[in-house]
XYZ file of C-alpha atoms in Angstrom:
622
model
C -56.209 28.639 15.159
C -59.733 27.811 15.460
C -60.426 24.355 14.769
C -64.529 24.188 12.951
C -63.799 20.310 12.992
C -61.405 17.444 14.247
C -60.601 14.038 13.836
C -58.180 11.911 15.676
C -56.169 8.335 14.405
C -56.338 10.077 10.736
C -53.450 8.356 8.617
C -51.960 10.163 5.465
C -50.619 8.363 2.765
C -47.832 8.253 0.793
C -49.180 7.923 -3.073
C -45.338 7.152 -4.223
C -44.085 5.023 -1.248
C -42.799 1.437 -2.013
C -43.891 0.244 1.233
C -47.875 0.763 3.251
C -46.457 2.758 6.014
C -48.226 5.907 6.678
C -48.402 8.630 9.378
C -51.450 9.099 11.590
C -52.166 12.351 13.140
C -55.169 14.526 13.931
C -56.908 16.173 10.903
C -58.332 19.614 11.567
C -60.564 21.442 9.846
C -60.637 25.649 9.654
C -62.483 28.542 8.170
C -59.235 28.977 5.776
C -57.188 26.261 5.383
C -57.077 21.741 6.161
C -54.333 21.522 8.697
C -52.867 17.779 9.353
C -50.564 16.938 12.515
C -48.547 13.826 12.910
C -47.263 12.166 16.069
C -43.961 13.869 14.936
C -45.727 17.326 15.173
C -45.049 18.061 11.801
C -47.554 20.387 10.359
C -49.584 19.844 6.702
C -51.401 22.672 5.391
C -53.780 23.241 2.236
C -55.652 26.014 1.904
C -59.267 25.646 0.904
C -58.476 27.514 -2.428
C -55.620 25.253 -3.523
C -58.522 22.176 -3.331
C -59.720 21.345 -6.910
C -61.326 18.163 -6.505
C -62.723 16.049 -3.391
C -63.356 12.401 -3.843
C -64.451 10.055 -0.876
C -63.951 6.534 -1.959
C -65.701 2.906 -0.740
C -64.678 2.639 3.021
C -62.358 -0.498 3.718
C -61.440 -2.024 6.662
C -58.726 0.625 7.934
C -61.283 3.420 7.062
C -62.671 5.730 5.211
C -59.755 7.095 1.872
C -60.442 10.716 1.501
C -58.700 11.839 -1.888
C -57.897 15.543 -2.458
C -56.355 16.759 -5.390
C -55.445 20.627 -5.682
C -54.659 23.007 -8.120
C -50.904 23.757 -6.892
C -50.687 19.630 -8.211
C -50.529 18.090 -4.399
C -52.208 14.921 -3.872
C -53.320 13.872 -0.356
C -54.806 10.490 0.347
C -56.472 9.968 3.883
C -57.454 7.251 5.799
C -60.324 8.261 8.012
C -61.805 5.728 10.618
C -65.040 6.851 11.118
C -67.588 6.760 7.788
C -69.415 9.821 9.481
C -66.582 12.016 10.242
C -65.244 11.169 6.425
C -69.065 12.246 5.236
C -68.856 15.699 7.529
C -65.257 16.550 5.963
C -66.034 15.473 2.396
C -69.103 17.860 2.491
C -67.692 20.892 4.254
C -64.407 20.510 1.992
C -66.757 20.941 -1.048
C -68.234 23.930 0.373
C -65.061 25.663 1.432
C -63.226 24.998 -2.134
C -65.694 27.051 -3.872
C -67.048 29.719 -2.454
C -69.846 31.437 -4.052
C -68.711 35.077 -3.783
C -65.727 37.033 -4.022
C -65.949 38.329 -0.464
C -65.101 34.658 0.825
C -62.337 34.118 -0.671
C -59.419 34.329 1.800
C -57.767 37.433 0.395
C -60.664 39.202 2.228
C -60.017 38.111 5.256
C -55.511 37.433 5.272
C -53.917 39.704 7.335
C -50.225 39.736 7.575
C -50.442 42.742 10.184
C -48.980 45.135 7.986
C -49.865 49.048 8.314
C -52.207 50.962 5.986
C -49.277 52.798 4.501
C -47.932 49.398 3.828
C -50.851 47.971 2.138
C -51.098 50.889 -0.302
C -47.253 51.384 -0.948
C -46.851 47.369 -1.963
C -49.994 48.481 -4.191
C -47.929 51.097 -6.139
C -44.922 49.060 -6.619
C -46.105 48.161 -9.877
C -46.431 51.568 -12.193
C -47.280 50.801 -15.841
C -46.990 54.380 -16.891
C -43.598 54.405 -15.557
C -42.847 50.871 -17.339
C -44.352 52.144 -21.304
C -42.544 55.910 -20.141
C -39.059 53.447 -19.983
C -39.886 52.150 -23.568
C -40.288 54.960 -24.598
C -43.781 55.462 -25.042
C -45.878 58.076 -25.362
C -43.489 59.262 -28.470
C -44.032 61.264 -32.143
C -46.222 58.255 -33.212
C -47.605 56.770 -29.546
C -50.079 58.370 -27.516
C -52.127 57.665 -24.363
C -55.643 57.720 -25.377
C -58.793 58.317 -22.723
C -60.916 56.964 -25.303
C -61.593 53.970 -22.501
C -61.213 56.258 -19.197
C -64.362 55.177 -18.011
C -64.468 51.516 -19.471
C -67.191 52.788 -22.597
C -65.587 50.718 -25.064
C -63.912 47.469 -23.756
C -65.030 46.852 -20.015
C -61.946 44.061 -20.429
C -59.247 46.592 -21.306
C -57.734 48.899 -18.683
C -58.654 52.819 -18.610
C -54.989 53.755 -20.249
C -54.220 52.538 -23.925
C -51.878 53.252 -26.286
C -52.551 53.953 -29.853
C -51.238 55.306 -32.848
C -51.528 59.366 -32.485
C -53.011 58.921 -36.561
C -55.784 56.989 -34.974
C -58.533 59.724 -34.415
C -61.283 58.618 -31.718
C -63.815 57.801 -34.431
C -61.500 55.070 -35.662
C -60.723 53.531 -32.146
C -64.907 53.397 -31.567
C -65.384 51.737 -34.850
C -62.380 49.375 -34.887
C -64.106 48.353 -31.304
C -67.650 47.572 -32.541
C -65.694 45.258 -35.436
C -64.084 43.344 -32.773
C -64.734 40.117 -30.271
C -65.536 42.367 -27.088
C -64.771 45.295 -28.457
C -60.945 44.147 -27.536
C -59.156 46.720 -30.526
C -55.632 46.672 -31.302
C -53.562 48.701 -28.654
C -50.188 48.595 -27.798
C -48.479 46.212 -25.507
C -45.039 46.530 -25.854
C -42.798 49.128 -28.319
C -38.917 48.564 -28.870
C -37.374 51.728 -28.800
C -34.255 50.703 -30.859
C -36.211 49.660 -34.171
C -39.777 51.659 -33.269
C -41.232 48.242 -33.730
C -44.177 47.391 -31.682
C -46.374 44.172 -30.453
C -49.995 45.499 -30.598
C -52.877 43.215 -29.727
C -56.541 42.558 -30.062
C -59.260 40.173 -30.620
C -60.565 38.531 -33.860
C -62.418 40.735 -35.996
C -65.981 40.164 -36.785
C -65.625 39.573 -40.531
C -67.522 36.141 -40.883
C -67.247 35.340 -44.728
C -66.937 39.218 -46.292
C -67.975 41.803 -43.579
C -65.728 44.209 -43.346
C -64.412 47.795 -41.704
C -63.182 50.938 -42.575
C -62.411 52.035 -39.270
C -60.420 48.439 -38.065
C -58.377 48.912 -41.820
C -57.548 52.274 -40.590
C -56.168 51.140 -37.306
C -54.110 48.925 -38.953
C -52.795 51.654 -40.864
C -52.122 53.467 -38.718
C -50.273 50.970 -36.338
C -47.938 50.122 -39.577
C -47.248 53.733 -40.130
C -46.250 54.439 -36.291
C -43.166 52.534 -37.150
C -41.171 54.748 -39.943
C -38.393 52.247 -40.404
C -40.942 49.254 -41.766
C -44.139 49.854 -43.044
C -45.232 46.251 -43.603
C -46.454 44.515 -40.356
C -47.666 40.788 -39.480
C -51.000 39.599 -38.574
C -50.612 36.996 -36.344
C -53.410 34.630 -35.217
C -52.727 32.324 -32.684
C -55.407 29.743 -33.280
C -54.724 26.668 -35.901
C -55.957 27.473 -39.079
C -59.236 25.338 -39.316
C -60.604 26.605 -36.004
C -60.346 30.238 -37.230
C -62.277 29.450 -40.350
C -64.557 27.684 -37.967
C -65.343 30.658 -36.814
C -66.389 32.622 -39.376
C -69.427 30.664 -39.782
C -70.427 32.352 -36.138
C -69.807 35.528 -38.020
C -66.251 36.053 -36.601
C -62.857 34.674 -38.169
C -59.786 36.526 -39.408
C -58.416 39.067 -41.317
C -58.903 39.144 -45.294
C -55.483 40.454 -46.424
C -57.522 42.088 -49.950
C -58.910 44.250 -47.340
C -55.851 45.241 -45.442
C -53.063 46.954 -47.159
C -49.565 46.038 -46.013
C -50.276 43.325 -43.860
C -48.344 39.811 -43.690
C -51.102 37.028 -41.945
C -49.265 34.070 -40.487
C -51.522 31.353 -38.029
C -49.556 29.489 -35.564
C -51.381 26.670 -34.104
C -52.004 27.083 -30.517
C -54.896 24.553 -29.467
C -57.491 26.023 -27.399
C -58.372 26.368 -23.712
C -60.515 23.331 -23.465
C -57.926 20.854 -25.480
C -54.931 22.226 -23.129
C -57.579 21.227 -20.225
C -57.729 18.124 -21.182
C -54.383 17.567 -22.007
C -53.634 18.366 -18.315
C -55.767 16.308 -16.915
C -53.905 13.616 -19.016
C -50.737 14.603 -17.844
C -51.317 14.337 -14.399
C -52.847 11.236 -15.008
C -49.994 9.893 -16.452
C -47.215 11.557 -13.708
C -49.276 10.582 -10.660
C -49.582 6.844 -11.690
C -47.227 4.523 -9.149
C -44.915 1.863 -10.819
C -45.085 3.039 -14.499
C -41.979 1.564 -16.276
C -40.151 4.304 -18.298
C -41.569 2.930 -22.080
C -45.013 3.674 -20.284
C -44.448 6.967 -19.182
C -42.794 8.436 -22.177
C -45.412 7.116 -23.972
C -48.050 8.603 -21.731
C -46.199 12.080 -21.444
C -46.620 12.056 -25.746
C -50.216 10.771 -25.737
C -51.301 14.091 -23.609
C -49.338 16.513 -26.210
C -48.750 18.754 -23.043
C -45.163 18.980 -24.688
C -46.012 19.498 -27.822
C -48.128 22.202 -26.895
C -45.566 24.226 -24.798
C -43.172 23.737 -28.130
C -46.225 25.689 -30.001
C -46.545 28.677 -27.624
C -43.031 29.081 -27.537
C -42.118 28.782 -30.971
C -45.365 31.138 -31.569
C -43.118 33.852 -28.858
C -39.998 33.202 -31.102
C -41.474 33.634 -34.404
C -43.035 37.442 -32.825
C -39.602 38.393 -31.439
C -37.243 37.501 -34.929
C -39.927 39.536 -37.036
C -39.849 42.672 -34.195
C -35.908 42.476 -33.617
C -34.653 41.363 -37.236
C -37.025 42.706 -39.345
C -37.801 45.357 -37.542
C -41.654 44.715 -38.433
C -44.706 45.315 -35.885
C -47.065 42.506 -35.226
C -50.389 42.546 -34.447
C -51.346 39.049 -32.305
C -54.969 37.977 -31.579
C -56.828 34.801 -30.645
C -60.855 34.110 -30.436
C -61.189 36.965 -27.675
C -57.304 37.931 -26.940
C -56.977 37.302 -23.230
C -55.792 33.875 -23.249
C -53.076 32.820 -26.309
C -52.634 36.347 -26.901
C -51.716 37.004 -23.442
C -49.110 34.287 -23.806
C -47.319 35.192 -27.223
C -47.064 38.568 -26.348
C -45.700 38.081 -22.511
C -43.558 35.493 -24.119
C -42.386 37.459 -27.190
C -41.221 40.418 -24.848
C -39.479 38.481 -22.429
C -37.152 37.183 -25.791
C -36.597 40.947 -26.730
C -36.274 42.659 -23.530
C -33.849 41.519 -20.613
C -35.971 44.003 -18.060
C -38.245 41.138 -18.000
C -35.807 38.441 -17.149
C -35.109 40.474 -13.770
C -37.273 39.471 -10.369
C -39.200 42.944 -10.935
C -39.417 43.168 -14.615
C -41.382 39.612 -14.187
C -43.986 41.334 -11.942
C -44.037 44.474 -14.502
C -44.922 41.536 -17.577
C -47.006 39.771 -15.249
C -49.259 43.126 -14.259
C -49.014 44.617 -17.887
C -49.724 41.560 -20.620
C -52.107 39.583 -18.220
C -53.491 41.591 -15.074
C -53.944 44.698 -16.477
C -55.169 43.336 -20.491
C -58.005 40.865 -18.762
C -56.524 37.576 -18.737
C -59.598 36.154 -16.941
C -57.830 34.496 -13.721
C -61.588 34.213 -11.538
C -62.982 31.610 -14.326
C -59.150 29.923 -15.574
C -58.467 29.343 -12.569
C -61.534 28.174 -10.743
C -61.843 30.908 -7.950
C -65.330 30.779 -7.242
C -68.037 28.045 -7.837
C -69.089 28.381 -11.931
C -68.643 26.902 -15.295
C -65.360 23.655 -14.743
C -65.695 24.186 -18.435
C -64.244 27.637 -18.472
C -61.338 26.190 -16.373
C -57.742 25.960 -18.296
C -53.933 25.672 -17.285
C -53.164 29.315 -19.647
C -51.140 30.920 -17.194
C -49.341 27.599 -15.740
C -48.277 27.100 -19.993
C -46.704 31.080 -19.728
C -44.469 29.762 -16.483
C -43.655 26.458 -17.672
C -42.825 28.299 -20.870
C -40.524 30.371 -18.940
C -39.336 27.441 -16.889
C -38.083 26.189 -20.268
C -36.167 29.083 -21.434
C -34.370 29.641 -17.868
C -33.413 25.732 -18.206
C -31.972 26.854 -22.019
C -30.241 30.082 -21.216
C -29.594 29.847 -17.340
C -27.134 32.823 -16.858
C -30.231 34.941 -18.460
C -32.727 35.012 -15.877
C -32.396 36.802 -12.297
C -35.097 34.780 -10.895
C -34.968 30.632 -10.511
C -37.819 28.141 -10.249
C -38.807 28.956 -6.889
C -40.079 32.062 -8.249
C -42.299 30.706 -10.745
C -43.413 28.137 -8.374
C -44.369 30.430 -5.949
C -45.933 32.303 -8.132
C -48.194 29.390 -9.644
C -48.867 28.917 -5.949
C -50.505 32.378 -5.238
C -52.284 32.392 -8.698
C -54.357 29.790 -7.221
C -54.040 30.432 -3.421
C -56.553 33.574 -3.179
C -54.576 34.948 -0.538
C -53.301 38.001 -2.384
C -55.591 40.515 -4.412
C -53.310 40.866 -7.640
C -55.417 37.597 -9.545
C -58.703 37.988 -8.149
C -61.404 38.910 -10.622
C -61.277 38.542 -14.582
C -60.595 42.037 -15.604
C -59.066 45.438 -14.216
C -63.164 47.303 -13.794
C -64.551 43.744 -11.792
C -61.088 44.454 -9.804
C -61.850 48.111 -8.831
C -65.620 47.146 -8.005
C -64.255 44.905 -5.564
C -62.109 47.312 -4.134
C -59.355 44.824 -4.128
C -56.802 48.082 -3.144
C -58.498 49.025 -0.193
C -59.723 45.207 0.959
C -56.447 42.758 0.086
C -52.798 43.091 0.038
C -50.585 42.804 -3.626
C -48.400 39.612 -3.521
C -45.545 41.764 -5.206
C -43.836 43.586 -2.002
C -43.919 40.014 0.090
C -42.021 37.997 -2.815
C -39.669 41.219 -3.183
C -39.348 40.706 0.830
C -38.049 37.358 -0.097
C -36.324 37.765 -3.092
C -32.756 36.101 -1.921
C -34.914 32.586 -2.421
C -35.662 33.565 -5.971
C -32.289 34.344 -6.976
C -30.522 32.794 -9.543
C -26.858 32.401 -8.405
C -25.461 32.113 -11.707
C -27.533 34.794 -13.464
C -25.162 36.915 -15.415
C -26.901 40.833 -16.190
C -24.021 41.550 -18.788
C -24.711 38.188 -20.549
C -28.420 38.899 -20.906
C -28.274 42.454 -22.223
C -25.599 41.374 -24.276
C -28.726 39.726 -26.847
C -30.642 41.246 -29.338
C -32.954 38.645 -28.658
C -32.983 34.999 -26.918
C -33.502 32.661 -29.795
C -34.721 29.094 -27.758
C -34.188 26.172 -29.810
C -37.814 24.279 -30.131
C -36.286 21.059 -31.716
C -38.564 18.702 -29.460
C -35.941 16.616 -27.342
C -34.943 20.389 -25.487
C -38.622 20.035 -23.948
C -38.801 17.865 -21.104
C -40.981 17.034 -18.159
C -41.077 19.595 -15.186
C -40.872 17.292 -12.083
C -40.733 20.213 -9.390
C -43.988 21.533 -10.294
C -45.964 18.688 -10.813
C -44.341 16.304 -7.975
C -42.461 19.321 -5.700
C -45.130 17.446 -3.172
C -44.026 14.269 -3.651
C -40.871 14.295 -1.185
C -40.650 10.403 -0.640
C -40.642 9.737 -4.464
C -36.967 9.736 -4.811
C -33.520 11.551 -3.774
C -32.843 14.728 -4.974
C -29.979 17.515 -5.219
C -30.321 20.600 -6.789
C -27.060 22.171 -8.535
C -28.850 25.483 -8.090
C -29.444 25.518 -4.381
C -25.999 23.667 -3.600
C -24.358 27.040 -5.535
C -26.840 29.625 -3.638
C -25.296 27.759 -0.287
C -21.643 27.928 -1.082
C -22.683 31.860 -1.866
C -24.074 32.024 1.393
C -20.989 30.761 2.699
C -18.936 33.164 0.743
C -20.600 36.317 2.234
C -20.257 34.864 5.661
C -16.499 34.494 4.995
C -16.210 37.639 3.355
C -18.220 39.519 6.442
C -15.604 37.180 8.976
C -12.719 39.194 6.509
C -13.956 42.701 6.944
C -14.278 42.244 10.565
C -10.671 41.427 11.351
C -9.790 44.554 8.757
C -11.981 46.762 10.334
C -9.984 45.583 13.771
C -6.440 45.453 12.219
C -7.715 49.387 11.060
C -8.616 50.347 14.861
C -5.466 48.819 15.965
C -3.316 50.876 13.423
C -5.193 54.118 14.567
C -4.197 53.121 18.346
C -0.972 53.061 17.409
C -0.635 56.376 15.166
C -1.907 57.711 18.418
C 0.796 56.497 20.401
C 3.582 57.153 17.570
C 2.053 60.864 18.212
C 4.065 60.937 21.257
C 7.369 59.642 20.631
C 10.333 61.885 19.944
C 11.810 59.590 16.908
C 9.101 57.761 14.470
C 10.174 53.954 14.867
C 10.697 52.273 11.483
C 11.014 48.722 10.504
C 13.738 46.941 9.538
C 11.749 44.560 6.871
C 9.883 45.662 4.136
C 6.267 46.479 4.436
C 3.585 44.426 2.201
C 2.291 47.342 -0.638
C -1.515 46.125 1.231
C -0.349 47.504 4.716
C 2.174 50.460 3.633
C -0.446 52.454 6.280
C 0.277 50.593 9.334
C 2.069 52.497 11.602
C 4.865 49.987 14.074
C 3.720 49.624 18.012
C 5.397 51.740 20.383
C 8.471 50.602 22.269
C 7.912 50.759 25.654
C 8.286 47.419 27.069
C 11.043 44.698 26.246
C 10.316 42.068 23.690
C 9.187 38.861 24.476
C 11.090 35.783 23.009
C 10.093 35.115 19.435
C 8.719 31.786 20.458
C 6.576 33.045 23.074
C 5.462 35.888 20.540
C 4.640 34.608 17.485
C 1.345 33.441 16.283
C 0.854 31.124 13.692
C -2.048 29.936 11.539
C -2.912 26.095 11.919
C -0.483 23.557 11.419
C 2.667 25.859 10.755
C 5.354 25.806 12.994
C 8.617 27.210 13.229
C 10.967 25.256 11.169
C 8.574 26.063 7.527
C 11.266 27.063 5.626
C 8.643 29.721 4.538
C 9.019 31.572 8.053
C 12.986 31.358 8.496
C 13.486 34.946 7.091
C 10.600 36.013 9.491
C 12.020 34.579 12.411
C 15.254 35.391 11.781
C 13.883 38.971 11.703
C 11.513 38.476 14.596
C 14.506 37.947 16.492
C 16.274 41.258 16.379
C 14.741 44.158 19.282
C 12.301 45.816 16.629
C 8.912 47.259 17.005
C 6.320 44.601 16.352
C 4.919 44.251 13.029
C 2.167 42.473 11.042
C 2.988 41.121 7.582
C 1.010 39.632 5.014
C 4.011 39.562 2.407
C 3.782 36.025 2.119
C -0.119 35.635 2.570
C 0.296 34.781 5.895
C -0.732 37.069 8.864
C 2.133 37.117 11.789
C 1.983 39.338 14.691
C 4.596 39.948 17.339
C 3.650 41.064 20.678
């Protein structure tokens, strides 16, 4: 490590501790990451990425406070004792946290020392032709379309899309021109039972009364690609009065006159700059010391951060019944479709398909419904130095919306919180290519395949410390559909992703990590158990060997447990010992346990030695 910068007699404070102590240490400053070191030697790091906000306060009489706050939700408070060496952090801090260009960001430069075959095999470990091949798709009424190949009509979609085979090119290039980015409906996820499918798109451009011939035929034909229900639902994600909003700037929604056999339904989900806000509330709220409990309910209501996780998730369950009990296809869209959208559809899918619930059906969802449909990660999520006001927590709502549902059906999922964590973590980290960039043709500009590594293969490498111990495969196949329940008091504050920083804040246990230990015990045991068999099998081979060469086979005067009917009796070649010099007993028995008078009594006659586990107990005479 190459240290840019140091500082000695730094102290680091404790936001959450009931007393002033703090630890002092040497702060260091590198081309990648902040790296703190206590007199204990324990190490801090935060990566230049993770820093969202840098905020040098009034010096005091200890120092100078240095606050950083960063988008993984860690909150560091230094003390620095010099005003000048505060100054030089403060201003190289705001340089490093937002880089100008996409070539500084630390993906470019990470390198876990892995081989080029490596780099381009973790690359293809996520196929989505393989992943719509196992839904069945392309089918009689689903077909890949090139229309896009060479990003002519959405530069924000990927090159493959799915469409109706009844939708001719003409109608996919006119359905495009009538819609926000030229983002026309495509599919995103088809049910093979019920030939349902979740399409999606982006508002149409209808303002008052424009409409389209070519977007009413795409509809058409997305309705009659499912034989079995020829109505299908419109569903906007935005509240009502911010779609009609809308159509003043010549956009809006769907005019059901227009549209034959369509069902429109809104759902409510506030947009990116209100769900900003309301995080920035939130953490106001959880990162305030001494709050009493009327105070922080009260705050946790005022930021509707709740209330908005209830709408995306009830939005998911209201797409799933109408897919898996009606049997109905549904078209979702927001303003744009890569931000709700994203999440109703992910969402929706993960209810009606247990694939998803697995540790590498989440990286399929992930890659198909966000990556590969142009969630746009680069601005949400800060990456390089641009618009705060294009900033918003959309993909943190998706994983705490998942969070949620493991927490309701917890035998469901294969993967635990760790997962999402980490997850949330490299979303914001840089250090992987998978979330750099906006849309799938910025990512291949970059040359994100040849330059960075895809998070997917490491967190596979991992994987035991994403495991769910309880996670039951036969009880999550065995549902149609998860059906959450999105009465209010089921949604509660997640404390280990917005304090999983915080250690000193309070005691903790975790039911979940206690079980994966006691597993981790039971394998150990379990590898201990096929050790001695594999030893009591080479010892029963020895002696078939020797048996070989005896006139007379040698039998035993006891019965044989039905377990160890193959083991053979030792040779007789040498006089027995004494049965109490002979026999060897587990802990704590001895000799007078009723429970071992028939075996002694037996142990004393001149027989072949034998081991016995009629009685669960392993003996062994010598």
């Amino acid at each position: 490590m190459t240290a840019a910068l140091s500082v000695e007699q730094v102290k680091l404070l404790d936001r959450f501790s009931t007393s002033s102590k703090s630890q002092t240490g040497t702060l260091y400053l590198t081309a990648t990451h902040l790296l703190f070191i206590d007199a204990n030697q324990k190490e801090t790091w935060i990566l230049h990425h993770h820093i969202a906000a840098v905020e040098k306060l009034a010096l005091t009489t200890s120092g100078c406070p240095l606050v950083i706050q960063c988008k993984n939700f860690r909150i560091v408070h230094f003390i620095v004792p010099r005003e000048r060496d505060c100054h030089d952090i403060y201003n190289s801090l705001l340089q490093l946290s937002k880089p100008a260009r996409y070539d500084e960001l630390y993906a470019f430069s990470y390198n876990p020392k892995q081989s080029e075959v490596e780099r381009v095999r973790g690359w293809q470990l996520i196929d989505l032709a393989e992943e719509f091949s196992r839904m069945g798709v392309p089918n009689s009424n689903w077909q890949l379309s090139d229309a896009n190949r060479d990003y002519k009509i959405c530069e924000t979609y990927p090159r493959e899309l799915y469409v109706p085979r009844s939708a001719s090119k003409p109608i996919i290039v006119g359905s495009s021109k009538f819609r926000s980015k030229g983002r026309f409906p495509v599919l995103s996820y088809y049910r093979k039972d019920n030939e349902a499918a979740i399409c999606r798109c982006s508002q149409p451009l209808s303002g008052f009364s424009a409409r389209c011939l070519e977007d009413e035929h795409m509809l058409q034909a997305i309705s009659k690609a499912n034989p079995t229900n020829r109505y299908m639902y419109v569903v906007d994600t935005r509240p009502k009065l911010n779609a009609m909003a809308n159509r003043a700037a010549g956009k809006g929604y769907e005019n059901e006159d227009n549209y034959s056999n369509i069902r429109f339904q809104f759902v409510g989900i506030e947009n990116i700059h209100v769900m900003r806000s309301s995080l920035q509330k939130l953490l106001e709220v959880c990162g305030t010391r001494g709050l009493s409990v009327n105070d922080f309910l009260s705050g946790l209501e005022s930021c509707g951060w709740l209330r908005h996780i209830k709408a995306v998730l009830e939005a998911a369950v209201f797409l799933a019944k109408a897919i898996a009990f009606e049997g109905a296809s549904v078209l979702v869209h927001c303003s744009d479709g890569w931000d709700r959208t994203s999440q109703v559809c992910s969402l929706g899918s993960l209810l009606l398909d247990p694939f998803y619930r697995t540790i590498k059906g989440f990286m399929v969802l992930i890659e198909k419904d966000w990556i590969a449909f142009g969630h746009k990660f680069s601005d949400r999520c800060g990456q390089l130095d641009g618009d705060p006001k294009e900033i918003s927590p959309v993909f943190a709502q998706f994983l705490e919306s998942v969070w949620h549902l493991t927490e309701q059906f917890p035998q469901a999922f294969e993967y635990n919180e760790a997962f999402l964590l980490q997850i949330h973590e490299h979303v914001h980290s840089c250090q992987f290519g998978n979330f750099i960039g906006n849309c799938q043709k910025e990512r291949e500009e970059l040359k994100l395949k040849e330059k960075t590594y895809s998070l997917w293969p490491f967190l596979l490498d991992e994987q035991k410390k994403y495991q769910n111990p309880i996670y039951n495969e036969h009880f999550s196949q065995s549902f149609a559909i998860l059906e959450p329940d999105t009465v209010s008091f089921n949604f509660k504050f997640w404390r280990n992703m917005y304090h999983q920083f915080d250690h000193t804040m309070h005691p903790r246990q975790s039911v979940l990590n206690h079980v994966m230990n006691m597993r981790e015990q039971n394998k150990l045991l379990e590898k201990d158990i096929k050790q001695l068999e594999a030893k009591l099998g080479h010892h029963a081979t020895k002696e078939e060997t020797d048996a070989a060469f005896t006139k007379e086979p040698l039998r035993s005067v006891h019965p044989i447990s039905p377990v160890h009917k193959t083991l053979q009796c030792f040779k007789k070649e040498q006089p027995l010992l004494r049965a109490n010099d002979c026999i060897r007993t587990i802990e704590g028995a001895n000799a007078a346990d009723n429970r071992y008078s028939e075996y002694m009594e037996e142990l004393s006659k001149t027989e072949p030695g034998m081991v016995s586990l009629e009685y669960g107990v392993a003996r062994m005479t010598c």
